[in-house]
Amino acid sequence: MALRVTFVAAAGSSSVLAERFEDDRPLDRAGWSEVQRVAHALLPLAAADLRYCSPAPRSRATGEGLGYAPLVQLALRDCDMGRWRGLTLREAMAREPEAVDAWLADPRSTPYGGEPLPAFIGRVGGWLDTRPVEDGCRVVAVAEPSVIRAALVYVLRAPPATYWNIDVRSLSAIGVAGRAGRWSLRLEGASAQAARA
């Protein structure tokens, strides 16, 4: 039995270097415009059997703006970044360069005083593994780019440091298919994705 999960990155996201750790800012005007521009392409995903989002304000607003009426899932919250919460990577580097270097060199380290990256990846993967498994069941989940990167590392069974090599753009959609412990990455064109939703 295969489950299909499509992750949609929240609007207003930016490059990995400009993202804020645990960003709890609401969706701004530019983000809303972004949602309106791509809504026609992502709206078919609203037909998914189950629709979820992370508790982040931008994720919730994106899901609502796309017509998903998603259910908030605490397990899809961003990584707990302790005292770096709200900072960009560049800002954290300016304040604590040695700590950031240590974290980038060893994803298990927590110089910021929060959740280790492997635990974050495991939490997101655990959420994925506990979705109801019905053959052909379709799920859509709107989340912050960091959450989607964590899910992809989990699905690919890649080393935690792989997290740094994945860039998730705002309102991009990526699919995975499978069931607990047996996931595969699913790359499709937008038209194929819309037709199957």
PDB file of C-alpha atoms in Angstrom:
ATOM      1  CA  MET A   1       0.000   0.000   0.000  1.00  0.00           C
ATOM      2  CA  ALA A   2       1.433   3.361  -1.020  1.00  0.00           C
ATOM      3  CA  LEU A   3       0.698   6.744   0.435  1.00  0.00           C
ATOM      4  CA  ARG A   4       1.428   9.883  -1.581  1.00  0.00           C
ATOM      5  CA  VAL A   5       2.466  12.991   0.337  1.00  0.00           C
ATOM      6  CA  THR A   6       3.058  16.316  -1.385  1.00  0.00           C
ATOM      7  CA  PHE A   7       4.909  18.945   0.607  1.00  0.00           C
ATOM      8  CA  VAL A   8       4.284  22.569  -0.383  1.00  0.00           C
ATOM      9  CA  ALA A   9       6.728  25.208   0.854  1.00  0.00           C
ATOM     10  CA  ALA A  10       5.123  28.165   2.561  1.00  0.00           C
ATOM     11  CA  ALA A  11       4.966  31.439   0.651  1.00  0.00           C
ATOM     12  CA  GLY A  12       7.388  34.214   1.471  1.00  0.00           C
ATOM     13  CA  SER A  13      10.247  31.825   1.952  1.00  0.00           C
ATOM     14  CA  SER A  14      13.642  32.831   0.673  1.00  0.00           C
ATOM     15  CA  SER A  15      16.995  31.264  -0.022  1.00  0.00           C
ATOM     16  CA  VAL A  16      18.515  29.099   2.672  1.00  0.00           C
ATOM     17  CA  LEU A  17      20.884  31.908   3.686  1.00  0.00           C
ATOM     18  CA  ALA A  18      18.077  34.462   4.128  1.00  0.00           C
ATOM     19  CA  GLU A  19      15.657  32.217   6.034  1.00  0.00           C
ATOM     20  CA  ARG A  20      15.100  32.997   9.683  1.00  0.00           C
ATOM     21  CA  PHE A  21      15.333  30.239  12.251  1.00  0.00           C
ATOM     22  CA  GLU A  22      11.849  29.463  13.590  1.00  0.00           C
ATOM     23  CA  ASP A  23      10.362  32.352  11.641  1.00  0.00           C
ATOM     24  CA  ASP A  24       6.995  33.224  13.176  1.00  0.00           C
ATOM     25  CA  ARG A  25       6.276  36.327  11.104  1.00  0.00           C
ATOM     26  CA  PRO A  26       2.887  36.373   9.342  1.00  0.00           C
ATOM     27  CA  LEU A  27       2.570  36.181   5.587  1.00  0.00           C
ATOM     28  CA  ASP A  28       3.238  39.651   4.199  1.00  0.00           C
ATOM     29  CA  ARG A  29       1.773  41.379   1.141  1.00  0.00           C
ATOM     30  CA  ALA A  30       4.475  40.005  -1.148  1.00  0.00           C
ATOM     31  CA  GLY A  31       3.744  36.505   0.156  1.00  0.00           C
ATOM     32  CA  TRP A  32       0.027  36.870  -0.492  1.00  0.00           C
ATOM     33  CA  SER A  33       0.771  38.059  -4.040  1.00  0.00           C
ATOM     34  CA  GLU A  34       2.985  35.025  -4.502  1.00  0.00           C
ATOM     35  CA  VAL A  35       0.156  32.723  -3.364  1.00  0.00           C
ATOM     36  CA  GLN A  36      -2.286  34.376  -5.775  1.00  0.00           C
ATOM     37  CA  ARG A  37       0.153  34.013  -8.691  1.00  0.00           C
ATOM     38  CA  VAL A  38       0.549  30.242  -8.278  1.00  0.00           C
ATOM     39  CA  ALA A  39      -2.780  29.275  -6.714  1.00  0.00           C
ATOM     40  CA  HIS A  40      -4.138  27.921 -10.015  1.00  0.00           C
ATOM     41  CA  ALA A  41      -1.260  25.441 -10.247  1.00  0.00           C
ATOM     42  CA  LEU A  42      -1.407  24.309  -6.606  1.00  0.00           C
ATOM     43  CA  LEU A  43      -5.180  24.438  -6.067  1.00  0.00           C
ATOM     44  CA  PRO A  44      -5.726  20.873  -7.382  1.00  0.00           C
ATOM     45  CA  LEU A  45      -3.805  19.604  -4.339  1.00  0.00           C
ATOM     46  CA  ALA A  46      -6.803  20.738  -2.248  1.00  0.00           C
ATOM     47  CA  ALA A  47      -8.485  17.519  -3.422  1.00  0.00           C
ATOM     48  CA  ALA A  48      -6.035  15.528  -1.254  1.00  0.00           C
ATOM     49  CA  ASP A  49      -7.652  13.126   1.201  1.00  0.00           C
ATOM     50  CA  LEU A  50      -5.780  14.748   4.112  1.00  0.00           C
ATOM     51  CA  ARG A  51      -4.494  18.348   4.290  1.00  0.00           C
ATOM     52  CA  TYR A  52      -2.016  19.519   6.916  1.00  0.00           C
ATOM     53  CA  CYS A  53       0.244  22.444   7.725  1.00  0.00           C
ATOM     54  CA  SER A  54       2.902  23.373  10.221  1.00  0.00           C
ATOM     55  CA  PRO A  55       1.946  25.730  13.060  1.00  0.00           C
ATOM     56  CA  ALA A  56       4.032  28.564  11.561  1.00  0.00           C
ATOM     57  CA  PRO A  57       1.840  31.562  10.608  1.00  0.00           C
ATOM     58  CA  ARG A  58       3.145  31.633   7.025  1.00  0.00           C
ATOM     59  CA  SER A  59       2.427  27.936   6.543  1.00  0.00           C
ATOM     60  CA  ARG A  60      -1.091  28.220   7.935  1.00  0.00           C
ATOM     61  CA  ALA A  61      -1.830  31.306   5.812  1.00  0.00           C
ATOM     62  CA  THR A  62      -0.395  29.680   2.686  1.00  0.00           C
ATOM     63  CA  GLY A  63      -2.541  26.585   3.192  1.00  0.00           C
ATOM     64  CA  GLU A  64      -5.653  28.689   3.719  1.00  0.00           C
ATOM     65  CA  GLY A  65      -4.803  30.914   0.755  1.00  0.00           C
ATOM     66  CA  LEU A  66      -4.490  27.867  -1.495  1.00  0.00           C
ATOM     67  CA  GLY A  67      -7.899  26.588  -0.365  1.00  0.00           C
ATOM     68  CA  TYR A  68      -6.564  23.582   1.545  1.00  0.00           C
ATOM     69  CA  ALA A  69      -8.209  24.295   4.937  1.00  0.00           C
ATOM     70  CA  PRO A  70      -5.276  22.431   6.534  1.00  0.00           C
ATOM     71  CA  LEU A  71      -5.124  20.871   9.982  1.00  0.00           C
ATOM     72  CA  VAL A  72      -2.177  22.150  12.053  1.00  0.00           C
ATOM     73  CA  GLN A  73       0.381  19.486  12.960  1.00  0.00           C
ATOM     74  CA  LEU A  74       2.768  20.317  15.819  1.00  0.00           C
ATOM     75  CA  ALA A  75       5.224  17.665  14.607  1.00  0.00           C
ATOM     76  CA  LEU A  76       5.741  19.813  11.485  1.00  0.00           C
ATOM     77  CA  ARG A  77       7.012  22.785  13.490  1.00  0.00           C
ATOM     78  CA  ASP A  78      10.433  24.167  12.692  1.00  0.00           C
ATOM     79  CA  CYS A  79      13.552  22.997  14.508  1.00  0.00           C
ATOM     80  CA  ASP A  80      13.894  24.488  18.000  1.00  0.00           C
ATOM     81  CA  MET A  81      16.828  26.838  17.494  1.00  0.00           C
ATOM     82  CA  GLY A  82      17.085  28.081  21.064  1.00  0.00           C
ATOM     83  CA  ARG A  83      18.744  31.479  21.310  1.00  0.00           C
ATOM     84  CA  TRP A  84      19.117  31.700  17.501  1.00  0.00           C
ATOM     85  CA  ARG A  85      15.347  31.826  17.046  1.00  0.00           C
ATOM     86  CA  GLY A  86      14.391  34.629  14.655  1.00  0.00           C
ATOM     87  CA  LEU A  87      17.937  35.105  13.349  1.00  0.00           C
ATOM     88  CA  THR A  88      19.216  34.438   9.846  1.00  0.00           C
ATOM     89  CA  LEU A  89      22.229  32.188   9.470  1.00  0.00           C
ATOM     90  CA  ARG A  90      24.263  35.282   8.615  1.00  0.00           C
ATOM     91  CA  GLU A  91      23.145  37.035  11.827  1.00  0.00           C
ATOM     92  CA  ALA A  92      23.959  33.978  13.934  1.00  0.00           C
ATOM     93  CA  MET A  93      27.364  33.801  12.229  1.00  0.00           C
ATOM     94  CA  ALA A  94      28.046  37.459  13.058  1.00  0.00           C
ATOM     95  CA  ARG A  95      27.166  36.900  16.734  1.00  0.00           C
ATOM     96  CA  GLU A  96      28.649  33.440  17.309  1.00  0.00           C
ATOM     97  CA  PRO A  97      30.929  32.414  14.427  1.00  0.00           C
ATOM     98  CA  GLU A  98      32.600  29.533  16.269  1.00  0.00           C
ATOM     99  CA  ALA A  99      29.248  28.141  17.386  1.00  0.00           C
ATOM    100  CA  VAL A 100      27.835  28.263  13.848  1.00  0.00           C
ATOM    101  CA  ASP A 101      30.967  26.622  12.460  1.00  0.00           C
ATOM    102  CA  ALA A 102      30.670  23.855  15.055  1.00  0.00           C
ATOM    103  CA  TRP A 103      27.005  23.317  14.185  1.00  0.00           C
ATOM    104  CA  LEU A 104      27.651  23.187  10.440  1.00  0.00           C
ATOM    105  CA  ALA A 105      30.541  20.755  10.990  1.00  0.00           C
ATOM    106  CA  ASP A 106      28.551  18.480  13.312  1.00  0.00           C
ATOM    107  CA  PRO A 107      24.744  18.469  12.877  1.00  0.00           C
ATOM    108  CA  ARG A 108      24.410  16.682  16.234  1.00  0.00           C
ATOM    109  CA  SER A 109      25.775  19.678  18.099  1.00  0.00           C
ATOM    110  CA  THR A 110      23.450  22.247  19.633  1.00  0.00           C
ATOM    111  CA  PRO A 111      25.510  25.349  20.403  1.00  0.00           C
ATOM    112  CA  TYR A 112      22.286  27.382  20.189  1.00  0.00           C
ATOM    113  CA  GLY A 113      20.734  25.416  23.048  1.00  0.00           C
ATOM    114  CA  GLY A 114      17.875  23.816  21.115  1.00  0.00           C
ATOM    115  CA  GLU A 115      16.960  20.668  19.204  1.00  0.00           C
ATOM    116  CA  PRO A 116      19.720  18.687  17.450  1.00  0.00           C
ATOM    117  CA  LEU A 117      19.295  18.436  13.685  1.00  0.00           C
ATOM    118  CA  PRO A 118      19.046  14.601  13.717  1.00  0.00           C
ATOM    119  CA  ALA A 119      16.226  14.833  16.283  1.00  0.00           C
ATOM    120  CA  PHE A 120      14.418  17.372  14.097  1.00  0.00           C
ATOM    121  CA  ILE A 121      14.797  15.124  11.043  1.00  0.00           C
ATOM    122  CA  GLY A 122      13.550  12.168  13.102  1.00  0.00           C
ATOM    123  CA  ARG A 123      10.546  14.117  14.379  1.00  0.00           C
ATOM    124  CA  VAL A 124       9.469  15.108  10.863  1.00  0.00           C
ATOM    125  CA  GLY A 125      10.139  11.568   9.624  1.00  0.00           C
ATOM    126  CA  GLY A 126       8.124  10.157  12.510  1.00  0.00           C
ATOM    127  CA  TRP A 127       5.198  12.328  11.472  1.00  0.00           C
ATOM    128  CA  LEU A 128       5.508  11.032   7.920  1.00  0.00           C
ATOM    129  CA  ASP A 129       5.663   7.420   9.111  1.00  0.00           C
ATOM    130  CA  THR A 130       2.474   7.766  11.158  1.00  0.00           C
ATOM    131  CA  ARG A 131       0.207   9.011   8.350  1.00  0.00           C
ATOM    132  CA  PRO A 132      -2.758   6.733   7.693  1.00  0.00           C
ATOM    133  CA  VAL A 133      -1.792   4.166   5.092  1.00  0.00           C
ATOM    134  CA  GLU A 134      -4.481   3.461   2.551  1.00  0.00           C
ATOM    135  CA  ASP A 135      -3.511   2.531  -0.957  1.00  0.00           C
ATOM    136  CA  GLY A 136      -3.591   5.666  -3.085  1.00  0.00           C
ATOM    137  CA  CYS A 137      -4.307   7.993  -0.165  1.00  0.00           C
ATOM    138  CA  ARG A 138      -3.165  11.523  -1.024  1.00  0.00           C
ATOM    139  CA  VAL A 139      -1.831  13.962   1.545  1.00  0.00           C
ATOM    140  CA  VAL A 140      -0.734  17.569   1.173  1.00  0.00           C
ATOM    141  CA  ALA A 141       1.324  19.311   3.857  1.00  0.00           C
ATOM    142  CA  VAL A 142       2.277  22.998   3.806  1.00  0.00           C
ATOM    143  CA  ALA A 143       5.410  23.656   5.816  1.00  0.00           C
ATOM    144  CA  GLU A 144       8.455  25.841   6.162  1.00  0.00           C
ATOM    145  CA  PRO A 145      11.383  25.019   3.855  1.00  0.00           C
ATOM    146  CA  SER A 146      13.419  23.680   6.790  1.00  0.00           C
ATOM    147  CA  VAL A 147      10.727  21.106   7.570  1.00  0.00           C
ATOM    148  CA  ILE A 148      10.627  19.966   3.953  1.00  0.00           C
ATOM    149  CA  ARG A 149      14.428  19.661   3.877  1.00  0.00           C
ATOM    150  CA  ALA A 150      14.235  17.510   7.017  1.00  0.00           C
ATOM    151  CA  ALA A 151      11.563  15.307   5.409  1.00  0.00           C
ATOM    152  CA  LEU A 152      13.685  14.827   2.297  1.00  0.00           C
ATOM    153  CA  VAL A 153      16.759  13.856   4.321  1.00  0.00           C
ATOM    154  CA  TYR A 154      14.602  11.320   6.163  1.00  0.00           C
ATOM    155  CA  VAL A 155      13.023   9.903   2.995  1.00  0.00           C
ATOM    156  CA  LEU A 156      16.387   9.543   1.275  1.00  0.00           C
ATOM    157  CA  ARG A 157      17.978   8.068   4.426  1.00  0.00           C
ATOM    158  CA  ALA A 158      20.780  10.545   3.855  1.00  0.00           C
ATOM    159  CA  PRO A 159      23.292  11.688   6.470  1.00  0.00           C
ATOM    160  CA  PRO A 160      22.025  14.676   8.502  1.00  0.00           C
ATOM    161  CA  ALA A 161      24.657  16.949   6.916  1.00  0.00           C
ATOM    162  CA  THR A 162      22.773  16.517   3.605  1.00  0.00           C
ATOM    163  CA  TYR A 163      20.244  18.953   5.063  1.00  0.00           C
ATOM    164  CA  TRP A 164      22.613  21.809   4.164  1.00  0.00           C
ATOM    165  CA  ASN A 165      22.610  20.782   0.486  1.00  0.00           C
ATOM    166  CA  ILE A 166      18.862  21.054  -0.117  1.00  0.00           C
ATOM    167  CA  ASP A 167      17.343  24.388  -1.137  1.00  0.00           C
ATOM    168  CA  VAL A 168      13.548  24.555  -1.014  1.00  0.00           C
ATOM    169  CA  ARG A 169      11.966  27.523  -2.787  1.00  0.00           C
ATOM    170  CA  SER A 170       8.725  29.156  -1.688  1.00  0.00           C
ATOM    171  CA  LEU A 171       5.583  27.513  -3.046  1.00  0.00           C
ATOM    172  CA  SER A 172       7.530  24.657  -4.561  1.00  0.00           C
ATOM    173  CA  ALA A 173       5.921  21.238  -4.291  1.00  0.00           C
ATOM    174  CA  ILE A 174       7.746  17.949  -3.825  1.00  0.00           C
ATOM    175  CA  GLY A 175       6.195  14.533  -3.506  1.00  0.00           C
ATOM    176  CA  VAL A 176       7.152  11.404  -1.638  1.00  0.00           C
ATOM    177  CA  ALA A 177       5.467   8.019  -1.845  1.00  0.00           C
ATOM    178  CA  GLY A 178       5.518   4.897   0.266  1.00  0.00           C
ATOM    179  CA  ARG A 179       4.762   3.939   3.831  1.00  0.00           C
ATOM    180  CA  ALA A 180       6.498   3.871   7.216  1.00  0.00           C
ATOM    181  CA  GLY A 181      10.189   3.201   6.770  1.00  0.00           C
ATOM    182  CA  ARG A 182       9.912   2.796   2.982  1.00  0.00           C
ATOM    183  CA  TRP A 183       9.737   6.128   1.228  1.00  0.00           C
ATOM    184  CA  SER A 184      10.882   7.336  -2.148  1.00  0.00           C
ATOM    185  CA  LEU A 185      11.214  10.769  -3.665  1.00  0.00           C
ATOM    186  CA  ARG A 186       8.653  11.481  -6.351  1.00  0.00           C
ATOM    187  CA  LEU A 187       9.491  14.100  -8.996  1.00  0.00           C
ATOM    188  CA  GLU A 188       6.715  15.095 -11.359  1.00  0.00           C
ATOM    189  CA  GLY A 189       5.859  17.993 -13.611  1.00  0.00           C
ATOM    190  CA  ALA A 190       3.249  20.454 -12.359  1.00  0.00           C
ATOM    191  CA  SER A 191       0.614  19.208 -14.825  1.00  0.00           C
ATOM    192  CA  ALA A 192       1.069  15.573 -13.755  1.00  0.00           C
ATOM    193  CA  GLN A 193       0.880  16.590 -10.109  1.00  0.00           C
ATOM    194  CA  ALA A 194      -2.322  18.569 -10.657  1.00  0.00           C
ATOM    195  CA  ALA A 195      -3.925  15.754 -12.636  1.00  0.00           C
ATOM    196  CA  ARG A 196      -3.234  13.189  -9.899  1.00  0.00           C
ATOM    197  CA  ALA A 197      -4.335  15.351  -6.959  1.00  0.00           C
TER     198      ALA A 197
END
